Steps between C-alpha positions, in 0.01 A plus 500: 500500500728729299461527126630747243239704318663443160492120546133516594418714198656240270219270612218754527514869414186689605462864405560611858776702657715341767306671778165401350613139466610491863166647609308234305703221661456640850124541460480139381660367819862485375645782704795682347738566788755698305627611158876549461728578204710199399824699519640817649552800271819514299601643163778473247534119535527318166575153367874462440708231327842421653745472211826462687614430855860542625656504844556844653876561496500646852236288679461121509126507570401755237438463127507748215210441258417633157120522481279572199201711615355588158470869412752607766759277337753276674583596860794404715366399842683364805311219674564280806231233451625140507257385230597758235594336170524578131176465309272578797212737467455705815337821627733797452467834675635747244624850573251713702285195578318509836485188718213420743709636789525832309867448411584680173756320280801700380850427372713359782872432525538149640863405564621706207230402247204726424169308525223648284201326656398214726399138445205427731382216721138431586556638851639829370190539283265424791380181331616265779586510869831328427676371190830347395670686222358676197141457384534279191251586226384274217721482194216629284472822704528798257826692554439856615133449592387675815486243784163627623357424159680166458394361840157669484561668833216744439287252690338461841464212743145455628488337844165324542371344822358160403258359757552131596193387306624642169790273415395527134634858498856409605633527144513744210252282314262495797518874553458564127196272494353699789572835332350369177177413683486831687568721198348293218840500326629209290739255667811430292608146595867409461506159334819294536683393185504120504851361481598223262550177692867421432515224763269211425585277794505592869701264718356631828153385603238715672228369732254652747411286801299767686251633247291659775787736576621535140214460250705645210870447432666611177867484413756478225873455453718766335851382411817688409410833659765766561419593859799733517351752257373843607134573563376765252468846650131527408420190704718612790320834496157341513607286795650801675187706453301214652728482803689181404878477477665357190692176578580307181335463159304181570386604849413845365277344234307293755447813710402702193236246394366493857458879489357498148258206518468437874640145479790421738763280337822323591802379306709200609851409389426182308836344588408523872182294449538128563296304241170687518262748663232390745249725681430334834457543875825514690621230734541577867855617565603579142712814469539765233737796467303791351599794281483740797781307671279329759480124555156358576415164653176393338196349664282235337244749364712725278442495124839491329659469160752216520711273286552131562725573801453844654262793534567775245252769608217576741211519255381852430726653765871474424749292306804318632853630464640166378286496184506873432612652169856640501723669243639154416160345430461358150165321515191597698162357592238776496200455730158667488239360738180569689530427871182535705488811725438303821807283449735789427361713783551219747862427415596864455371564850638179650857567384482878542603576141381788286537520124334664202388157380334406829335843518326431168422130546337571839260743338432276203654503152319426176491117474481526119811720456781248560565392140482852359744625766738215423492577128560871568796426728644250252480761223683763707769261628584375151506858365739606777716194568449275199419131541261237372164417656339161554130423461285633785416249773153570642323319783153629579224384736194598299267393782650764731453771239138389460451534876645852486246601236216710645164595353313756711135595462427872529165675473414857408313532828810401696705775336234761575456393863874501575598816311184700548503603135329350195739403219373398159566149372706649219725683749553188711583288196752759374672484837519118481645528150759755617600266781520207254245307705307262272130506583170355390170685527221343699150617588575695818866576439819327389717194554856635514805279447786636708848482341735266687742782580238681711527307828322782682161453335289224655166665586235710324605787729850482351354549153298796626820651637664463158202671340524784752874543438462532125181702516673741739451534873469875454193449277303313765261754661503566873189417700419600857500198730156397615424249774189390685584482870323247717553322828654159447438233762817302556456127456537302820820332374660828394723664756524874548844549648478873566417459870793259546738743331371784716546299819860417410562864414363595841754258649779702324554252217571615144363300210739376232435330167769265372541277196355150498824392329795475739860387522531123537773524765294743708200268466702199620641701791161615629281202408725196443219250546306626198547389139453823302382517140796602280447732204608386155577856393580715806538874449825498698696243701362641828141446380530131413234332719147575621475582869355248745476756779527877537817516705753534212330816369472644852865416563609675180314812610652484849854461362444793264397717796777367724760601239360853525534518878132428575520267800139512625299315238138385525363377166227270373384359169180340380571285197465173318733208567540201271519157659539171313254231601529178301483623140302813582630846586294651780469876523456609861439855620706565809588777742867531587684741725847590626604716794837586646662779695345712774144444618429874479676780313776638719389795716558655844168397652541121489783263576674332207409133451569257217216305341460147639298187435204618707467826307446298183258270682309801629462643148378164372252469786369846412445391141335173602276668755373737233453252218458152648145509630525178700720387788662202333839664435790376712879533504722194530874459515616411149807468280613629161848468340525877451384590854664488844416164664417664835303794361255351252126453535235358272159664466218246504134533411360201682732222385591676173830686484435838336824682568836521672718769654830535678854630498725426204751223561854621589641318196255686274602831658865411445439408133330837445760694700242625751581589861210519740174311525255495209147366544270378223147365479269358238131405501264346248223751429258225398419451870462866588163664482627822347257730329207384712250762606521623859318304768347705777377420847335705771725663759475301824275655766658309788832562669821304447675335791876438499670235707879442498658168586865392520585134462811286519526254214761286326710725275451261205123558491408756229299805604247409231408178687437698818280752321305230314431318828369819660279574197350153518404545868385863484281454192318803360551701821865552402528811287879520491808336646858616480837448667647802674801347675738202469768440763776246564775543755533566871218340697392272212612139497714390204291365212200715589380838381258751643235629261260781594177515301214746488148361448239750381148365574161628384155344487304580182163552673562596866750621755732237648519477880816439703400151608456389137834646405675341797350161418611531137856594598511203738390266219765649272779445755377148574495410131847646441631295795339182372590532129829687505631448855480873566490650850371837607792723597445637851 
């Protein structure tokens, strides 16, 4: 937030230098990011009064002006500005004046006429980036007065970084209140001058249908305004120094009051309002053309200001162009309301609109300030444009304001424990008084009533933070950290994931951490079957829903690396996914992974090979072998909308599906503009025995015996069925079984496949003899023939 130092000091004027004031604010958590002069250096510029204007005899676009500049007399100056006219008061650069660009003014012959000075625009004085014509000064500006003195340009703009929780500081009044508390200086409130009600009957009605979104709505009618008048220079200057462009007198006043009191306001052209004002939810499909030139089609959840026929504004965000104030406007309806932060944040995000009003409403404005702001704006508008005001219309939901009220209990012991320093009761109470926090003493501490404008204070810890800020962080003594170290036994249900992370790292995976909030379109693309939980107030449009699996975050990381020419990617994430089940939202900890590119980093010693389905399966088997301490895990052909129908497998623990893996579907790859295969997997960690202590067994004393068999079997029979059949026959003699060759082609009948398996046998208590092994192998072959129709390949 930008604010001029002189404006701040009108509200509160501590006996501190500029640098000291900035240091106090920064130490209190309101970081001063910069201090800049309000104007560039110039000299010799005074207030001049144009007495006479005639056309230049030799140039159609030039004028010869006689200008009264006070002590220097009346000067003849040639000017080319279109808005020059008799009676204007303007900045005049007299002889030997120096402009901000270091130009020195001297007598100049312009088309045969000697010009003894220069009439200045705001741009030429460095007061604006662009301007049209001369800078018009107020008619009461003293002739001959130095412009620096008249415009109070011996001033500085203080740029303060306001954190999102301190919406109460987004105004001169809020900052002055904060400075008053920090420096124990008196706060000089600006009280509006109440205007005489010249209009006793208002023909337009006002109603609020959605009081949950708009608990306070205040308005009044001002008739017979002169909207074509000029905004006073002092008000333009204050807007400029705050980073806001002057538009027109009425709009400038609403912006000025927003900066001064923190209350966003809006003015409607009364003639554009049909019958009355109603604050309601929009109807699906309604449209509104906004002040920024965009046209929005509204959903059914948008809070709007409307008349009997059409929407007039998106509440708290932006007004409509059709009801906006123009230079021809004669009557206005002035609005001052409190819209709840959640409502404004939602629709600002939904429609992708930013505005100063929405910025303040989202962070919370003072719900008791609406009438005062309206009265202040009415006063300024009538002073500047004339007009007559109606009685104030005020609609207030007192129950909502009661709900907002907070009384927090705070004890002396709590303050000491959190801050590590003992503060006297007198000191604490002085801080509460400085903050204007009403409080009541109780035996062990205080009951503190939090002002409604402090949305950030909800807990005792928040009060302690306020005490620390005003006491001074630099006064809190430093203590060496002390901790008692002891071995903590992890609860059986707690999972220590360090071993799992290490295993994946050993497999060349890199861990990533992504947001739980993801883009809705990416979520639908990668998990279309799920119904994700949508956020009411997403941070950005691409963080609108809560993830139901880990693939979107992994995909974002892969695409980021792909754009930077990293084609071999092996990443994993362990995180929480959010799955709707009936009315509950389940939080499930899952392991997800993504691999693509070469199996190994490219080098001369190995042949280049792209990652395939079985590489992923092998990594998953390695994980399951390490962390699933039983043999109930199986792989079954499966399907998923985001995965390739021929390269997808489910991971089952008994009959329970605990995961899935496979290649991304070609349509998904096309949507993401990916060439080449990408493989993903995901497993539910609830079924994995991670973090368990190691289980040891004695090294076998007896030798292993390996027997290889090759069988012919129907190509439709999965290898898993063959292995399971062998395990069932071999029992606990079978230490390991694996496939080392699969063949189809010459010498093999169509529809069959040859599978070669190695059986590693070992008896736990003695040495196996050949006859036992031969008998076992015979039983295995016989069982395979009987159950699966397999034949031994000769």
